[in-house]
Amino acid sequence: MDLTFDEIALGWDDDVPLECECDHGDDEAYAPCGRRAKWRVTIDCTCGEDHPRTVELLCTKCLRTARKDLGDEAITARPL
Ligand SMILES: [Zn+2]
Ligand SMILES: [Zn+2]
């Protein structure tokens, strides 16, 4: 591909592409899905112990999975 400098600059606008921070691994290994993060997601504690909310950068697919797992009320998503 032959890109002009402007096109390259635009492509790298947001410094490094942000990767989804989901964890599909087991207890021993961290295994992110490798997709590009699109959402800044705030997750309320759902275990009932009043932990602070966590913030994760997630791709659309993992956001959907998180919504399904934790429920819509626990999740606040903003586009990155
Ligand atoms: Zn908790
Ligand atoms: Zn993901």
CSV table of C-alpha atoms and ligand atoms in Angstrom, one decimal:
chain,number,residue,atom,x,y,z
A,1,MET,CA,0.0,0.0,0.0
A,2,ASP,CA,1.2,3.5,-0.9
A,3,LEU,CA,0.2,6.0,1.7
A,4,THR,CA,1.0,9.7,1.7
A,5,PHE,CA,2.4,11.1,4.9
A,6,ASP,CA,-1.0,12.7,5.7
A,7,GLU,CA,-2.8,9.4,5.5
A,8,ILE,CA,-0.2,7.8,7.7
A,9,ALA,CA,-0.5,10.6,10.2
A,10,LEU,CA,-4.3,10.3,10.3
A,11,GLY,CA,-4.0,6.5,10.8
A,12,TRP,CA,-1.8,7.0,13.9
A,13,ASP,CA,-3.9,9.9,15.3
A,14,ASP,CA,-4.7,8.2,18.6
A,15,ASP,CA,-1.1,7.2,19.2
A,16,VAL,CA,-1.1,3.4,19.6
A,17,PRO,CA,-4.4,1.6,18.9
A,18,LEU,CA,-5.9,0.6,22.2
A,19,GLU,CA,-6.4,-3.0,22.7
A,20,CYS,CA,-9.4,-4.6,24.4
A,21,GLU,CA,-8.5,-5.3,28.1
A,22,CYS,CA,-10.8,-8.3,28.5
A,23,ASP,CA,-9.5,-11.5,30.0
A,24,HIS,CA,-10.4,-14.7,28.3
A,25,GLY,CA,-7.5,-16.6,29.9
A,26,ASP,CA,-7.6,-18.9,33.0
A,27,ASP,CA,-6.0,-18.3,36.4
A,28,GLU,CA,-2.5,-18.7,35.1
A,29,ALA,CA,-2.5,-16.8,31.9
A,30,TYR,CA,-3.9,-13.5,30.8
A,31,ALA,CA,-5.4,-13.8,27.3
A,32,PRO,CA,-6.9,-10.7,25.8
A,33,CYS,CA,-9.1,-11.1,22.7
A,34,GLY,CA,-6.7,-8.9,20.7
A,35,ARG,CA,-9.4,-6.7,19.1
A,36,ARG,CA,-9.3,-3.0,19.2
A,37,ALA,CA,-10.9,-1.3,22.2
A,38,LYS,CA,-13.8,1.0,21.3
A,39,TRP,CA,-15.4,1.7,24.7
A,40,ARG,CA,-14.4,3.0,28.0
A,41,VAL,CA,-16.5,0.8,30.3
A,42,THR,CA,-17.1,1.5,34.0
A,43,ILE,CA,-18.2,-1.6,35.8
A,44,ASP,CA,-19.9,-1.5,39.2
A,45,CYS,CA,-19.1,-4.1,41.7
A,46,THR,CA,-21.6,-7.0,41.4
A,47,CYS,CA,-20.3,-9.3,44.1
A,48,GLY,CA,-22.1,-7.3,46.9
A,49,GLU,CA,-19.0,-6.4,48.8
A,50,ASP,CA,-18.9,-2.8,47.8
A,51,HIS,CA,-15.7,-2.8,45.8
A,52,PRO,CA,-14.7,0.4,43.9
A,53,ARG,CA,-15.9,0.5,40.3
A,54,THR,CA,-13.4,-0.7,37.7
A,55,VAL,CA,-12.7,0.9,34.4
A,56,GLU,CA,-11.8,-1.2,31.4
A,57,LEU,CA,-11.3,-0.5,27.7
A,58,LEU,CA,-13.3,-3.0,25.8
A,59,CYS,CA,-14.1,-3.9,22.2
A,60,THR,CA,-17.8,-4.0,21.2
A,61,LYS,CA,-18.0,-7.8,21.5
A,62,CYS,CA,-16.6,-8.0,25.0
A,63,LEU,CA,-18.8,-5.1,26.1
A,64,ARG,CA,-21.8,-7.1,24.9
A,65,THR,CA,-20.5,-10.1,26.8
A,66,ALA,CA,-20.0,-8.1,29.9
A,67,ARG,CA,-23.5,-6.6,29.7
A,68,LYS,CA,-24.9,-10.1,29.5
A,69,ASP,CA,-22.8,-11.4,32.4
A,70,LEU,CA,-23.1,-8.5,34.8
A,71,GLY,CA,-26.4,-6.9,33.7
A,72,ASP,CA,-27.0,-3.5,32.1
A,73,GLU,CA,-27.3,-1.6,35.4
A,74,ALA,CA,-23.7,-2.5,36.4
A,75,ILE,CA,-22.2,-1.2,33.1
A,76,THR,CA,-21.6,2.3,31.9
A,77,ALA,CA,-20.0,2.6,28.4
A,78,ARG,CA,-18.6,5.6,26.7
A,79,PRO,CA,-17.2,5.6,23.2
A,80,LEU,CA,-13.4,6.1,23.1
B,1,ZN,ZN,-16.8,-6.7,44.3
B,2,ZN,ZN,-12.5,-7.9,23.5
